[in-house]
Short mmCIF file of C-alpha atoms in Angstrom, two decimals:
data_model
loop_
_atom_site.label_atom_id
_atom_site.label_comp_id
_atom_site.label_asym_id
_atom_site.label_seq_id
_atom_site.Cartn_x
_atom_site.Cartn_y
_atom_site.Cartn_z
CA MET K 193 82.49 -77.27 59.97
CA ARG K 194 82.16 -79.54 56.92
CA PHE K 195 81.82 -78.22 53.33
CA THR K 196 79.60 -80.22 51.05
CA SER K 197 79.48 -78.29 47.93
CA GLU K 198 81.06 -75.17 46.16
CA THR K 199 79.81 -73.37 43.18
CA SER K 200 80.35 -70.02 41.74
CA SER K 201 78.88 -67.56 39.30
CA ASP K 202 79.14 -63.89 38.56
CA GLY K 203 82.13 -63.56 40.76
CA VAL K 204 80.28 -64.87 43.75
CA SER K 205 81.42 -68.07 45.33
CA GLU K 206 78.84 -70.23 47.25
CA GLN K 207 79.79 -72.89 49.69
CA LEU K 208 77.21 -75.02 51.54
CA PHE K 209 78.23 -76.38 54.86
CA THR K 210 77.25 -78.13 57.89
CA LEU K 211 78.20 -77.13 61.31
CA GLY K 212 77.15 -79.99 63.57
CA GLU K 213 73.49 -80.20 62.74
CA ILE K 214 73.19 -76.77 61.25
CA PRO K 215 73.06 -76.49 57.44
CA GLY K 216 74.48 -73.21 56.15
CA VAL K 217 75.65 -71.33 53.29
CA LEU K 218 78.57 -68.99 52.89
CA TRP K 219 78.98 -66.52 50.06
CA THR K 220 82.29 -64.84 49.25
CA PRO K 221 83.94 -62.95 46.47
CA GLU K 222 85.49 -65.58 44.08
CA ASP K 223 89.01 -64.34 44.50
CA ALA K 224 88.46 -63.63 48.40
CA ASN K 225 91.65 -63.74 50.32
CA GLY K 226 92.15 -62.51 53.77
CA PRO K 227 89.85 -60.83 56.29
CA ARG K 228 86.88 -58.90 55.32
CA PRO K 229 83.27 -57.69 56.76
CA LEU K 230 81.08 -60.59 57.40
CA VAL K 231 77.03 -60.27 57.41
CA LEU K 232 75.17 -62.88 58.95
CA MET K 233 71.61 -63.05 57.59
CA GLY K 234 68.50 -64.43 59.24
CA HIS K 235 65.73 -65.68 56.99
CA GLY K 236 61.97 -65.02 57.40
CA GLY K 237 59.36 -67.48 58.85
CA GLY K 238 58.84 -70.58 56.60
CA GLN K 239 61.72 -69.64 54.58
CA HIS K 240 65.31 -71.01 54.46
CA LYS K 241 68.98 -70.12 54.10
CA LYS K 242 68.60 -69.76 50.21
CA ALA K 243 65.27 -68.00 50.19
CA PRO K 244 65.17 -65.51 47.05
CA GLY K 245 65.34 -62.38 49.45
CA ILE K 246 68.39 -63.86 51.08
CA VAL K 247 70.20 -64.88 47.86
CA PHE K 248 69.45 -61.62 46.27
CA ARG K 249 70.76 -59.38 48.93
CA ALA K 250 73.67 -61.73 49.76
CA GLY K 251 74.68 -61.38 46.09
CA ARG K 252 74.86 -57.62 46.34
CA PHE K 253 76.74 -57.60 49.64
CA VAL K 254 79.41 -59.82 48.08
CA ALA K 255 79.55 -58.39 44.57
CA GLU K 256 79.27 -54.54 45.32
CA CYS K 257 81.02 -54.50 48.88
CA GLY K 258 83.23 -57.49 48.86
CA TYR K 259 81.82 -58.94 52.18
CA ALA K 260 81.50 -62.51 53.23
CA VAL K 261 77.75 -63.42 54.00
CA VAL K 262 76.47 -66.33 55.88
CA ALA K 263 73.08 -67.77 56.48
CA VAL K 264 71.80 -71.01 58.13
CA ASP K 265 68.48 -72.68 58.34
CA VAL K 266 66.55 -71.92 61.44
CA PRO K 267 65.52 -75.01 63.38
CA GLY K 268 62.38 -76.59 61.50
CA HIS K 269 63.14 -74.85 58.48
CA GLY K 270 65.00 -75.50 55.11
CA ASP K 271 66.97 -78.58 55.23
CA ARG K 272 66.72 -79.17 59.02
CA PRO K 273 64.38 -81.90 60.33
CA LYS K 274 60.80 -81.08 61.32
CA ASP K 275 60.78 -80.07 64.92
CA GLU K 276 57.77 -81.68 66.61
CA GLU K 277 57.51 -79.15 69.51
CA TYR K 278 57.49 -76.11 66.90
CA ASP K 279 55.21 -77.90 64.87
CA ARG K 280 52.71 -78.31 67.69
CA ILE K 281 53.05 -74.91 68.72
CA ALA K 282 52.46 -73.52 65.21
CA THR K 283 49.45 -75.77 64.68
CA ALA K 284 48.07 -74.48 68.11
CA ASN K 285 48.84 -70.96 67.12
CA GLN K 286 47.09 -71.30 63.81
CA ALA K 287 43.95 -72.65 65.46
CA ARG K 288 43.90 -69.73 67.88
CA ALA K 289 44.45 -67.07 65.11
CA ASP K 290 41.64 -68.83 63.07
CA ALA K 291 39.36 -68.57 66.23
CA GLY K 292 39.97 -64.77 66.11
CA GLU K 293 42.83 -64.50 68.63
CA GLU K 294 45.35 -61.70 67.83
CA LEU K 295 48.26 -62.96 65.80
CA ALA K 296 51.28 -60.70 66.92
CA PRO K 297 51.53 -62.04 70.58
CA LEU K 298 51.53 -65.61 69.38
CA ILE K 299 54.24 -64.94 66.75
CA ALA K 300 56.18 -63.01 69.40
CA SER K 301 56.11 -65.89 71.99
CA PHE K 302 57.09 -68.40 69.32
CA GLN K 303 60.07 -66.37 68.06
CA ALA K 304 61.33 -65.90 71.54
CA LEU K 305 61.16 -69.75 72.05
CA VAL K 306 63.25 -70.30 68.84
CA ALA K 307 65.56 -67.60 69.77
CA ARG K 308 66.90 -69.60 72.82
CA ARG K 309 68.20 -72.02 70.18
CA THR K 310 69.36 -69.83 67.42
CA VAL K 311 71.40 -67.30 69.48
CA PRO K 312 74.00 -69.95 70.51
CA GLU K 313 73.71 -71.47 66.98
CA TRP K 314 74.53 -68.23 65.20
CA ARG K 315 77.33 -67.47 67.52
CA ALA K 316 78.91 -70.88 66.84
CA VAL K 317 78.44 -70.04 63.11
CA LEU K 318 80.33 -66.88 63.53
CA ASP K 319 83.17 -68.57 65.41
CA ALA K 320 83.58 -71.29 62.71
CA VAL K 321 83.22 -68.87 59.79
CA GLN K 322 85.57 -66.25 61.06
CA LYS K 323 88.32 -69.02 61.24
CA LEU K 324 88.47 -69.33 57.51
CA ASP K 325 91.19 -67.50 55.77
CA HIS K 326 89.00 -65.78 53.13
CA VAL K 327 86.59 -64.54 55.87
CA GLY K 328 88.72 -63.86 58.96
CA THR K 329 87.89 -61.44 61.89
CA GLY K 330 86.62 -58.37 60.28
CA PRO K 331 83.58 -56.36 61.43
CA VAL K 332 80.22 -58.27 61.49
CA GLY K 333 76.82 -57.03 60.47
CA TYR K 334 73.46 -58.52 60.86
CA TRP K 335 70.54 -58.35 58.36
CA GLY K 336 67.14 -59.93 59.25
CA VAL K 337 63.57 -59.04 58.95
CA SER K 338 60.24 -60.51 60.22
CA LEU K 339 61.34 -63.94 61.96
CA GLY K 340 64.99 -62.69 61.23
CA CYS K 341 64.17 -59.51 63.31
CA GLY K 342 62.59 -61.65 66.21
CA LEU K 343 65.73 -63.79 66.20
CA GLY K 344 68.15 -61.09 65.27
CA VAL K 345 67.42 -58.68 68.29
CA PRO K 346 68.38 -61.28 71.00
CA PHE K 347 71.31 -62.25 68.76
CA VAL K 348 72.50 -58.66 68.17
CA ALA K 349 71.92 -57.96 71.94
CA ALA K 350 74.12 -61.06 72.91
CA GLU K 351 76.97 -60.97 70.23
CA PRO K 352 79.59 -58.12 70.67
CA ARG K 353 81.03 -58.89 67.45
CA VAL K 354 78.03 -57.32 65.57
CA ARG K 355 78.84 -53.84 64.89
CA ALA K 356 75.73 -52.73 62.84
CA ALA K 357 72.30 -54.25 62.15
CA VAL K 358 69.55 -53.93 59.79
CA LEU K 359 66.25 -55.21 61.38
CA GLY K 360 62.58 -54.61 60.82
CA LEU K 361 59.06 -56.04 60.27
CA GLY K 362 59.07 -56.96 63.82
CA GLY K 363 57.43 -55.81 67.00
CA ALA K 364 58.21 -55.12 70.58
CA LEU K 365 56.22 -57.91 72.20
CA SER K 366 58.86 -60.61 72.26
CA SER K 367 62.19 -58.64 72.28
CA ALA K 368 61.86 -55.14 73.77
CA GLY K 369 63.91 -56.27 76.68
CA ASP K 370 66.71 -57.43 74.44
CA ALA K 371 66.35 -54.40 72.24
CA THR K 372 67.28 -52.09 75.08
CA ARG K 373 70.54 -53.93 75.37
CA ILE K 374 71.58 -53.12 71.65
CA THR K 375 73.98 -50.25 71.37
CA VAL K 376 75.15 -50.61 67.82
CA PRO K 377 73.73 -48.56 64.92
CA VAL K 378 70.48 -50.03 63.61
CA GLU K 379 68.59 -49.43 60.40
CA PHE K 380 64.91 -50.52 61.05
CA LEU K 381 62.43 -51.16 58.46
CA VAL K 382 58.72 -50.80 58.97
CA GLN K 383 55.96 -51.53 56.40
CA TRP K 384 53.35 -48.82 57.13
CA ASP K 385 50.56 -51.27 56.17
CA ASP K 386 51.96 -54.38 57.76
CA GLU K 387 49.13 -56.97 58.14
CA ARG K 388 51.23 -59.07 60.44
CA VAL K 389 52.96 -56.63 62.80
CA PRO K 390 50.82 -53.75 64.28
CA ARG K 391 52.26 -50.50 63.46
CA ALA K 392 52.30 -49.41 67.08
CA GLN K 393 54.38 -52.54 68.10
CA SER K 394 56.96 -51.85 65.17
CA LEU K 395 57.36 -48.23 66.46
CA ALA K 396 57.68 -49.40 70.05
CA LEU K 397 60.47 -51.86 69.13
CA PHE K 398 62.38 -49.15 67.34
CA ASP K 399 61.81 -46.92 70.39
CA ALA K 400 63.05 -49.42 72.64
CA LEU K 401 66.51 -49.94 70.75
CA GLY K 402 69.26 -48.58 73.07
CA SER K 403 71.47 -47.51 70.15
CA ALA K 404 72.52 -43.88 69.99
CA GLU K 405 72.41 -44.14 66.16
CA LYS K 406 69.27 -45.76 65.02
CA THR K 407 67.27 -44.86 61.86
CA LEU K 408 63.75 -45.89 61.09
CA HIS K 409 62.65 -46.17 57.38
CA ALA K 410 58.99 -46.85 56.96
CA ASN K 411 57.34 -47.35 53.59
CA PRO K 412 53.70 -47.92 52.44
CA GLY K 413 52.75 -51.43 51.61
CA LYS K 414 52.16 -54.81 53.27
CA HIS K 415 54.63 -57.11 55.25
CA ALA K 416 56.48 -58.49 52.34
CA GLU K 417 56.48 -55.36 50.05
CA ILE K 418 59.81 -53.57 51.23
CA PRO K 419 60.60 -51.22 48.21
CA ALA K 420 63.63 -52.12 46.16
CA PHE K 421 65.37 -48.72 47.08
CA GLU K 422 65.68 -49.85 50.62
CA MET K 423 68.45 -52.37 49.57
CA ASP K 424 70.54 -49.41 48.31
CA SER K 425 70.00 -47.76 51.72
CA THR K 426 71.14 -51.09 53.32
CA LEU K 427 74.28 -51.23 51.33
CA ARG K 428 75.23 -47.63 52.20
CA PHE K 429 74.43 -48.34 55.98
CA PHE K 430 76.72 -51.28 56.14
CA ALA K 431 79.38 -49.42 54.14
CA ARG K 432 79.26 -46.69 56.75
CA HIS K 433 79.55 -48.96 59.70
CA LEU K 434 81.49 -52.00 58.54
CA ARG K 435 84.86 -50.49 57.79
CA MET C 41 62.83 -10.26 38.38
CA ARG C 42 65.79 -8.18 39.28
CA PHE C 43 69.21 -9.37 40.01
CA THR C 44 70.94 -7.45 42.69
CA SER C 45 74.38 -9.20 42.94
CA GLU C 46 76.24 -12.19 41.67
CA THR C 47 79.13 -13.96 43.29
CA SER C 48 80.72 -17.41 42.90
CA SER C 49 82.76 -19.87 44.74
CA ASP C 50 83.51 -23.55 44.58
CA GLY C 51 81.92 -23.88 41.14
CA VAL C 52 78.71 -22.53 42.59
CA SER C 53 77.15 -19.21 41.42
CA GLU C 54 74.99 -17.29 43.70
CA GLN C 55 72.54 -14.72 42.45
CA LEU C 56 70.47 -12.43 44.82
CA PHE C 57 67.35 -11.13 43.25
CA THR C 58 64.09 -9.53 44.04
CA LEU C 59 60.78 -10.57 42.49
CA GLY C 60 58.38 -7.75 43.41
CA GLU C 61 58.71 -7.54 46.98
CA ILE C 62 60.20 -11.01 47.52
CA PRO C 63 63.92 -11.12 48.18
CA GLY C 64 65.41 -14.41 46.91
CA VAL C 65 68.70 -16.21 46.07
CA LEU C 66 69.37 -18.54 42.97
CA TRP C 67 72.24 -20.89 43.16
CA THR C 68 73.51 -22.68 39.88
CA PRO C 69 76.49 -24.36 38.72
CA GLU C 70 79.00 -21.78 37.56
CA ASP C 71 78.98 -22.97 33.94
CA ALA C 72 75.24 -23.70 33.85
CA ASN C 73 73.74 -23.55 30.47
CA GLY C 74 70.31 -24.98 29.59
CA PRO C 75 67.46 -26.60 31.45
CA ARG C 76 68.22 -28.54 34.66
CA PRO C 77 66.16 -29.80 37.64
CA LEU C 78 65.33 -26.99 40.03
CA VAL C 79 65.02 -27.40 43.88
CA LEU C 80 62.96 -24.80 45.81
CA MET C 81 63.96 -24.68 49.45
CA GLY C 82 61.84 -23.47 52.23
CA HIS C 83 63.50 -22.25 55.24
CA GLY C 84 62.69 -22.69 58.83
CA GLY C 85 60.99 -20.34 61.35
CA GLY C 86 62.99 -17.37 62.41
CA GLN C 87 65.59 -18.31 59.79
CA HIS C 88 65.92 -16.89 56.19
CA LYS C 89 66.91 -17.76 52.48
CA LYS C 90 70.78 -17.87 53.34
CA ALA C 91 70.43 -19.84 56.66
CA PRO C 92 73.38 -22.20 57.02
CA GLY C 93 71.22 -25.25 56.70
CA ILE C 94 69.90 -23.84 53.36
CA VAL C 95 73.35 -22.87 52.12
CA PHE C 96 74.90 -25.97 52.95
CA ARG C 97 72.36 -28.29 51.27
CA ALA C 98 71.90 -25.95 48.25
CA GLY C 99 75.70 -26.19 47.71
CA ARG C 100 75.53 -29.90 47.62
CA PHE C 101 72.56 -29.93 45.20
CA VAL C 102 74.43 -27.73 42.96
CA ALA C 103 77.87 -29.10 43.14
CA GLU C 104 77.09 -32.86 43.09
CA CYS C 105 73.91 -32.89 41.07
CA GLY C 106 74.15 -29.89 38.62
CA TYR C 107 70.62 -28.62 39.93
CA ALA C 108 69.62 -25.10 40.30
CA VAL C 109 68.23 -24.08 43.73
CA VAL C 110 66.19 -21.25 44.70
CA ALA C 111 65.20 -19.91 48.08
CA VAL C 112 63.19 -16.76 49.18
CA ASP C 113 62.42 -15.04 52.47
CA VAL C 114 59.13 -16.04 53.97
CA PRO C 115 57.18 -13.04 55.02
CA GLY C 116 58.37 -11.39 58.07
CA HIS C 117 61.86 -13.02 57.79
CA GLY C 118 65.16 -12.31 56.34
CA ASP C 119 65.30 -9.06 54.34
CA ARG C 120 61.58 -8.68 54.36
CA PRO C 121 59.94 -5.96 56.42
CA LYS C 122 58.55 -6.98 59.83
CA ASP C 123 54.95 -8.01 59.44
CA GLU C 124 52.75 -6.43 62.13
CA GLU C 125 50.09 -8.99 61.98
CA TYR C 126 52.46 -11.98 62.24
CA ASP C 127 54.34 -10.10 64.95
CA ARG C 128 51.12 -9.60 66.95
CA ILE C 129 50.15 -13.27 66.52
CA ALA C 130 53.69 -14.55 67.41
CA THR C 131 53.76 -12.52 70.65
CA ALA C 132 50.32 -13.74 71.61
CA ASN C 133 51.16 -17.34 70.85
CA GLN C 134 54.39 -17.08 73.01
CA ALA C 135 52.35 -15.71 75.96
CA ARG C 136 49.94 -18.49 75.48
CA ALA C 137 52.80 -21.07 75.26
CA ASP C 138 54.33 -19.45 78.52
CA ALA C 139 50.99 -19.85 80.01
CA GLY C 140 51.35 -23.63 79.58
CA GLU C 141 49.22 -23.91 76.43
CA GLU C 142 50.26 -26.77 74.09
CA LEU C 143 52.64 -25.30 71.44
CA ALA C 144 51.94 -27.48 68.38
CA PRO C 145 48.33 -26.24 67.68
CA LEU C 146 49.58 -22.65 67.85
CA ILE C 147 52.43 -23.26 65.58
CA ALA C 148 50.18 -25.05 63.12
CA SER C 149 47.41 -22.35 62.77
CA PHE C 150 50.24 -19.84 62.29
CA GLN C 151 51.83 -21.76 59.57
CA ALA C 152 48.53 -22.23 57.89
CA LEU C 153 48.07 -18.31 57.96
CA VAL C 154 51.50 -17.66 56.39
CA ALA C 155 51.02 -20.41 53.85
CA ARG C 156 48.15 -18.38 52.24
CA ARG C 157 50.75 -15.86 51.18
CA THR C 158 53.85 -18.10 50.45
CA VAL C 159 52.04 -20.48 48.16
CA PRO C 160 51.24 -17.94 45.45
CA GLU C 161 54.66 -16.23 45.99
CA TRP C 162 56.53 -19.50 45.52
CA ARG C 163 54.52 -20.31 42.52
CA ALA C 164 55.44 -16.97 41.01
CA VAL C 165 59.07 -17.64 41.91
CA LEU C 166 59.02 -20.84 39.90
CA ASP C 167 57.54 -18.91 36.95
CA ALA C 168 60.34 -16.38 36.91
CA VAL C 169 63.20 -18.59 37.69
CA GLN C 170 62.22 -21.24 35.08
CA LYS C 171 62.28 -18.49 32.35
CA LEU C 172 66.00 -18.11 32.87
CA ASP C 173 68.25 -19.85 30.29
CA HIS C 174 70.42 -21.57 32.93
CA VAL C 175 67.45 -22.87 34.78
CA GLY C 176 64.85 -23.69 32.14
CA THR C 177 61.87 -25.91 32.57
CA GLY C 178 63.30 -29.12 34.03
CA PRO C 179 61.64 -31.22 36.76
CA VAL C 180 61.15 -29.47 40.15
CA GLY C 181 61.87 -30.76 43.70
CA TYR C 182 61.04 -29.14 47.03
CA TRP C 183 62.84 -29.40 50.26
CA GLY C 184 61.65 -27.78 53.49
CA VAL C 185 61.48 -28.98 57.22
CA SER C 186 59.79 -27.38 60.22
CA LEU C 187 58.11 -24.00 58.96
CA GLY C 188 59.41 -25.39 55.42
CA CYS C 189 57.11 -28.33 55.84
CA GLY C 190 54.25 -26.28 57.14
CA LEU C 191 54.35 -24.15 54.24
CA GLY C 192 55.71 -26.82 51.95
CA VAL C 193 52.84 -29.13 52.05
CA PRO C 194 50.24 -26.71 50.74
CA PHE C 195 52.85 -25.57 48.13
CA VAL C 196 53.50 -29.15 46.89
CA ALA C 197 49.83 -29.82 47.00
CA ALA C 198 49.10 -26.91 44.84
CA GLU C 199 52.04 -26.95 42.34
CA PRO C 200 51.91 -29.61 39.69
CA ARG C 201 55.37 -28.96 38.67
CA VAL C 202 57.01 -30.35 41.81
CA ARG C 203 57.81 -34.03 41.17
CA ALA C 204 59.23 -34.98 44.53
CA ALA C 205 59.51 -33.43 47.90
CA VAL C 206 61.65 -33.85 51.11
CA LEU C 207 59.54 -32.66 54.19
CA GLY C 208 59.63 -33.24 57.85
CA LEU C 209 59.75 -31.87 61.45
CA GLY C 210 55.92 -31.08 60.97
CA GLY C 211 52.69 -32.24 62.16
CA ALA C 212 49.33 -32.95 60.77
CA LEU C 213 47.47 -30.31 62.72
CA SER C 214 47.63 -27.56 59.98
CA SER C 215 48.20 -29.45 56.82
CA ALA C 216 46.66 -32.86 56.99
CA GLY C 217 43.98 -31.80 54.28
CA ASP C 218 46.70 -30.57 51.82
CA ALA C 219 48.91 -33.65 52.56
CA THR C 220 46.06 -36.00 51.12
CA ARG C 221 46.19 -34.21 47.78
CA ILE C 222 49.95 -34.74 47.51
CA THR C 223 50.72 -37.60 45.11
CA VAL C 224 54.41 -37.19 44.22
CA PRO C 225 57.13 -39.21 46.09
CA VAL C 226 57.92 -37.76 49.41
CA GLU C 227 60.98 -38.32 51.72
CA PHE C 228 59.70 -37.41 55.21
CA LEU C 229 62.05 -36.60 58.19
CA VAL C 230 61.05 -37.17 61.66
CA GLN C 231 63.14 -36.38 64.71
CA TRP C 232 62.16 -39.10 67.28
CA ASP C 233 62.60 -36.87 70.38
CA ASP C 234 61.11 -33.62 68.66
CA GLU C 235 60.48 -31.17 71.50
CA ARG C 236 58.42 -29.01 69.03
CA VAL C 237 56.31 -31.40 67.03
CA PRO C 238 54.65 -34.29 69.01
CA ARG C 239 55.72 -37.64 67.52
CA ALA C 240 51.95 -38.78 67.01
CA GLN C 241 51.42 -35.65 64.99
CA SER C 242 54.50 -36.28 62.67
CA LEU C 243 53.45 -39.81 62.01
CA ALA C 244 49.86 -38.68 61.38
CA LEU C 245 51.16 -36.11 58.78
CA PHE C 246 53.23 -38.87 57.02
CA ASP C 247 50.17 -41.24 57.21
CA ALA C 248 47.89 -38.48 55.52
CA LEU C 249 50.31 -38.00 52.50
CA GLY C 250 48.42 -39.24 49.53
CA SER C 251 51.62 -40.26 47.71
CA ALA C 252 51.97 -44.13 46.57
CA GLU C 253 55.75 -43.67 47.23
CA LYS C 254 56.47 -42.10 50.59
CA THR C 255 59.39 -42.90 52.93
CA LEU C 256 59.60 -41.98 56.46
CA HIS C 257 63.17 -41.56 58.01
CA ALA C 258 63.04 -41.17 61.92
CA ASN C 259 66.15 -40.60 63.83
CA PRO C 260 66.71 -40.00 67.61
CA GLY C 261 67.34 -36.45 68.74
CA LYS C 262 65.57 -33.20 68.91
CA HIS C 263 64.04 -30.74 66.42
CA ALA C 264 67.21 -29.47 64.94
CA GLU C 265 69.30 -32.59 65.15
CA ILE C 266 68.84 -34.34 61.76
CA PRO C 267 71.88 -36.49 61.42
CA ALA C 268 74.23 -35.67 58.53
CA PHE C 269 73.63 -38.96 56.69
CA GLU C 270 70.14 -37.88 55.95
CA MET C 271 71.55 -35.31 53.41
CA ASP C 272 73.06 -38.29 51.60
CA SER C 273 69.79 -39.76 51.29
CA THR C 274 68.05 -36.59 50.35
CA LEU C 275 70.57 -36.32 47.28
CA ARG C 276 69.91 -39.96 46.38
CA PHE C 277 66.23 -39.40 46.68
CA PHE C 278 66.15 -36.33 44.33
CA ALA C 279 68.57 -38.09 41.91
CA ARG C 280 65.93 -40.89 41.49
CA HIS C 281 63.09 -38.61 40.92
CA LEU C 282 64.29 -35.50 39.32
CA ARG C 283 65.69 -37.13 36.09
#
C-alpha cells in the first residue's frame, strides 16, 4: 500500500493511495489515533472513488461519527485503465438496449462479471487499511447503491468482517443467490419510480436477503433521487451496528 | 368537553375526558403552557385509547418532543358501549373467514364503515383539544397503524390541519381512493411477513398516496412485530414536519 498524497480540510484527512493496481482514497478524522469503525463505500456505475455522492457521505461518516472511510475505483472506472472486455460488453449492451432489449438483465449480468474482480480486491483493501494505526480492526460497514449494490451484495456475502450494510437501487437478477447468504443487518434503499431497476426486482432483492434485521426504505423519485433525509437514517443505522 | 381525571408521572400529564359520547385521553408535558404540536393517535382493532402501544408512543412524543397527544376510543372499543351493528358484522366476518374466505377484504369494508363515524368524531376532538391553552393551534400530526391506518387514511385525507402522518399495516382495499387525496408527508410502515394484510395490498396503498414526500419502511416480521427502532424514526419524522 502506497500513499501518494495527503490533504485535510474541516477536520477530515484524505489520503490517496494505490494498493497494487487499485487506486483508492482513505478518509479519517484529522486527529485519528487507534482503532475505529471502517466503512467501505462502493461507487455507482460510470462514477469513481471521489464522486460527489461518495465524498459527501464519507465526510459525514468521518466528521459526525469518527469513522474511517475507504473507497477505491472499480475496474474500468476513475483512475484505472480502460478495460477492453468491459468496454466491449458495455457497448454491446447499449446496442441491445437501444434495440429495445430490457436493460435490467444486461446490467445485472455485467455487474456479476465485475464482482468477480472487485470482491477479492475489496477484501485486500480491508486487509491493508486495517493494518494502519489510525484505522485498526474495528467493526466494518459497507455502503453502496446501484453498481455499489450489485458489487456490494457479493462482497458483503463473502466478507465476515462486514457487520452492517446499506444497499439499494439494485435488483435481484444478478445477486439474489449471494443475498441469501447475507446475515448482517441491512438498510435497503428503493427509489419507487426507478427507471433503471424494476420495482419488483428491487423488492425481490430485499426479500432474498438472509438477514434477520433488514429494513427497506422506499421513496418516490427516480434512480438518482434518494432524498437527503435518508443520509441521516444511514448515519443512525451505522451508529446502531458499528459499535 | 368534560375532564374526568388528571394524573401525572415522569413529567407527563394525563387527562381523561369525554367529548359528547366519546371517551378520550390527552397527554401533555406537565408544565405545558401555550400552543404546541398535537399528535392524534388512532388505536388498533380490539384495542383502546390507552393500549400499551399507544401509551408508550404518546409518552415519548410528550417527554422527548413536548407535543400534546390525544387518543379516543373508536366506537365499539374501550369504554364505549358495544355497538350491535359492528358486533353483528364482526361475527359474520369471523364466520366467513373461518369458512375460508379471504380476510383482507372483510377487514377493509368493516374499516370503511367505521371510518364514516370516526372521521367527524376525530375532527371534533381536534376542535375541542386545540381550544385548550396548553394545546393551542400548533401543527397537527396523525399516528395510526392497522385499524388506525384504515381509519387514519380517510381522516388525514379529510382534515387539512394534519401536516404529517405515520400510517401502516394497512392495505389499499378500503382506502386507496382517500389515499390519493393525501398530500402531506407520510411515513408508511409495512411488516414484510404480515399475516393480516397481503404485502401487495400494503405496497398498493403506499403507491396510492398522493403525497410528494412519502417514505415506506418495511421490516421482517408479522403484523404486530414493528421493530423498536421505527419509533426513533417516527420521532424524527414528526420533528421534521411538525415545526
